[in-house]
Coordinates of C-alpha atoms in Angstrom, one line a residue:
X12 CA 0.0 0.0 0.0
X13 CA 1.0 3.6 -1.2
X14 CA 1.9 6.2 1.4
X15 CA 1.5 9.9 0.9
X16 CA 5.3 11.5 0.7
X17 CA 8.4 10.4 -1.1
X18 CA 9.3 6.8 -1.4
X19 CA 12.8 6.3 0.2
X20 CA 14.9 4.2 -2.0
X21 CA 18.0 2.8 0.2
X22 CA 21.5 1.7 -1.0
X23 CA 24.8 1.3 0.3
X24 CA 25.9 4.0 -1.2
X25 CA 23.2 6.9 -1.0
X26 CA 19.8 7.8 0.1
X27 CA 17.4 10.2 -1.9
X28 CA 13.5 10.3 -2.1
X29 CA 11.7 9.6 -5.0
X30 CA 7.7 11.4 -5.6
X31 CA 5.5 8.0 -5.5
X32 CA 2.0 8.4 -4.3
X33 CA -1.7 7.8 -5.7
X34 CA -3.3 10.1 -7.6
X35 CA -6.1 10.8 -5.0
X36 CA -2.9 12.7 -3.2
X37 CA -1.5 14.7 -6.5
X38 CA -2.4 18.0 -4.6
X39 CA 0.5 17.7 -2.3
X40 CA 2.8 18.1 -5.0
X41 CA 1.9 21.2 -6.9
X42 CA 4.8 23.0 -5.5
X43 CA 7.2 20.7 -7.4
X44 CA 6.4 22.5 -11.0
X45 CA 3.6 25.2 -11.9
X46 CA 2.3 23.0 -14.5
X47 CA 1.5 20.1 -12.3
X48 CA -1.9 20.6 -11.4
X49 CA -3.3 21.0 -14.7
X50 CA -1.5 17.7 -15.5
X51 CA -3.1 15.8 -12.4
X52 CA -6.5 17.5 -13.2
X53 CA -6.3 16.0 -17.3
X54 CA -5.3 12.7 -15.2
X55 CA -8.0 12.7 -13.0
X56 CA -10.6 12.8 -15.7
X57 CA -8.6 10.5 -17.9
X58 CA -10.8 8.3 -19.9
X59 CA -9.4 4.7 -19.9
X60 CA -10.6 4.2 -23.3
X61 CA -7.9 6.6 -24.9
X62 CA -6.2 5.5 -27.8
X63 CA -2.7 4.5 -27.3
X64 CA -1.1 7.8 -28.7
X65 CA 0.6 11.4 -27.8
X66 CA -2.1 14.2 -26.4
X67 CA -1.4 17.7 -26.5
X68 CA -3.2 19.4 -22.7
X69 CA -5.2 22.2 -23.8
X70 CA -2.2 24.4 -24.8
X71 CA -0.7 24.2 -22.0
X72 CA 2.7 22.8 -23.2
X73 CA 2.4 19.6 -21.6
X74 CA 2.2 16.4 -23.5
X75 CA 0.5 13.0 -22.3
X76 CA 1.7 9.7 -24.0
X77 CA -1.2 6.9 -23.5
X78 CA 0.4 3.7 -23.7
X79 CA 0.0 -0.2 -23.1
X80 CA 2.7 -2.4 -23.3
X81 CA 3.7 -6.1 -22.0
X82 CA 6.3 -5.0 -18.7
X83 CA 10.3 -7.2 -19.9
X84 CA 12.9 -9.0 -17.9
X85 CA 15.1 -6.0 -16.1
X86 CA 17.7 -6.6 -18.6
X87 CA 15.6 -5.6 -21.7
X88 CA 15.0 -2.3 -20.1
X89 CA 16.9 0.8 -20.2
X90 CA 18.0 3.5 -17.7
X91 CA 17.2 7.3 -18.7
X92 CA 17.4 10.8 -18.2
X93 CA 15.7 13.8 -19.9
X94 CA 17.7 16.9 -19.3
X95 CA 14.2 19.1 -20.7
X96 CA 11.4 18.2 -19.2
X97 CA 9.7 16.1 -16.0
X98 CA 7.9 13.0 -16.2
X99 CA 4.7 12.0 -14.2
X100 CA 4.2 8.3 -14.9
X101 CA 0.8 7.7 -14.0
X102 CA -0.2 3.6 -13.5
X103 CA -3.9 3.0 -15.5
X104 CA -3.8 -0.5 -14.8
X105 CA -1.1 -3.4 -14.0
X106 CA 1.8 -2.9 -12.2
X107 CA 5.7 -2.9 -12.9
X108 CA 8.8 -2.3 -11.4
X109 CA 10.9 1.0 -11.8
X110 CA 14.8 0.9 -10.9
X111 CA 16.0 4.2 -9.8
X112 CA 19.4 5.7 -9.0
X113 CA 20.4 9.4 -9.7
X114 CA 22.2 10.5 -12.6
X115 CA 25.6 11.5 -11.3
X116 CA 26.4 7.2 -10.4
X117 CA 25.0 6.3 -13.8
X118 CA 27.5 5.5 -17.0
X119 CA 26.0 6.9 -20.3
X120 CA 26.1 4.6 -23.1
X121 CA 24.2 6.9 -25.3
X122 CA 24.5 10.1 -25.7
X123 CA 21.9 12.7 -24.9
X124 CA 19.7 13.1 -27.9
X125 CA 18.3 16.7 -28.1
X126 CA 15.3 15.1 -30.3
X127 CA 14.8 12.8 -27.7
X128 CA 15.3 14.7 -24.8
X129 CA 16.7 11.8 -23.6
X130 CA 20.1 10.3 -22.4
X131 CA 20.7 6.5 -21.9
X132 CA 23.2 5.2 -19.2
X133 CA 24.5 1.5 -18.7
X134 CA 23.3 -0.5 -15.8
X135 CA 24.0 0.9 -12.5
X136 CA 26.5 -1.6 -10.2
X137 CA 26.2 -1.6 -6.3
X138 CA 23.9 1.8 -6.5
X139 CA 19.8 1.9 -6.7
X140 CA 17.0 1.0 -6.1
X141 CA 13.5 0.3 -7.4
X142 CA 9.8 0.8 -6.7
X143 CA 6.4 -0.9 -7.5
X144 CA 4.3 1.4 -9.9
X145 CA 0.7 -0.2 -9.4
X146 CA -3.0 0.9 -10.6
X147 CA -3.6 4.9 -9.6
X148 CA -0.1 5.2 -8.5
X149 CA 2.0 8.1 -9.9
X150 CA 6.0 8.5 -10.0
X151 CA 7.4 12.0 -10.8
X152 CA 10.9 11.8 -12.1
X153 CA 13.2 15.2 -12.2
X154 CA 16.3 15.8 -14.5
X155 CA 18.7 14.3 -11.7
X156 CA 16.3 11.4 -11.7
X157 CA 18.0 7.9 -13.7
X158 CA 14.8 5.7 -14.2
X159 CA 14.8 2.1 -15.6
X160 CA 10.4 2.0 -16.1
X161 CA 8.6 -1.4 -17.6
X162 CA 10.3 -4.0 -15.4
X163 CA 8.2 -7.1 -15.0
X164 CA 7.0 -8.0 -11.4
X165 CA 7.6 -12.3 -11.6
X166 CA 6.1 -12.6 -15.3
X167 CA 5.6 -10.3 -17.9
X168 CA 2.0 -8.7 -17.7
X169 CA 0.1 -6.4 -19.2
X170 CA -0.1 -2.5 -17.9
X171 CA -1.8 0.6 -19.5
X172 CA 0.4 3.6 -18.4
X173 CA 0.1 7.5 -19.1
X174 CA 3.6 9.6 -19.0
X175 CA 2.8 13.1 -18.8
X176 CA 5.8 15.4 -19.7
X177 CA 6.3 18.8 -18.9
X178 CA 8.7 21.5 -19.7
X179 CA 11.3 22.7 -17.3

């Protein structure tokens, strides 16, 4: 069960909180980015019947992407930054595991992409952690924020997810 607050993620090596709560709790977190409570409002009336694609927020710069996808073996998944904007990964339905550790321990295998907005780093060694994401849960992630999304919990399932991104 979700607690309101930050989820601590524990290594040998560090400590640092991570936004995880449900979305019945998104008003505590306004202060992280003016944009944030129109985000939470379009995800509060989200219709689960969206089609899987990329939504424009009534001109407000942010962008949802609608997805469903089958969660993969940790090893199929990749760790990333985005140097531009903030995610909110917002759980539909299903659950999977996110790894976590912050940028400055990660090793970049790919370059940052300025299409992309996104950087890719190689598997992080003695330094992380990871998280549940389940149904009505939300993660915010922040540029200094390495995140590994999609892991499988035992087997791979199924899980309907919205990423909201918005502009730093």
């Amino acid at each position: 069960m979700l607690r309101k607050g930050f989820c601590k993620c524990f290594s040998r090596d560090f400590y640092t909180p991570v936004i995880l709560d449900n979305l019945t709790e998104a008003s505590c977190y306004y202060w992280v980015h003016n944009s944030l409570p129109t985000a939470f409002a379009w995800l509060g009336s989200y219709d689960p019947a969206t089609p899987v694609g990329r939504y424009e927020i009534d001109g407000s710069g942010l962008l949802a992407i609608v997805s469903r996808y089958r969660t993969a073996p940790v090893a199929e998944k990749k760790w990333e930054t985005h140097r531009l904007h903030g995610d909110i990964q917002f759980m539909v339905s299903g659950s999977e595991l996110i790894g976590y550790a912050p940028r400055e321990s990660l090793i970049i295998r790919t370059p940052y992409d300025d299409g992309r907005d996104a950087e890719f780093y190689e598997p992080p060694v003695g330094v992380g952690s990871s998280f549940t994401l389940g149904d009505g849960s939300f993660a915010i992630f922040l540029p200094q924020d390495g995140h590994q999304p999609g892991i499988m919990l035992g087997t791979p399932a199924e899980v309907h997810k919205v990423v909201i991104k918005f502009r730093l």
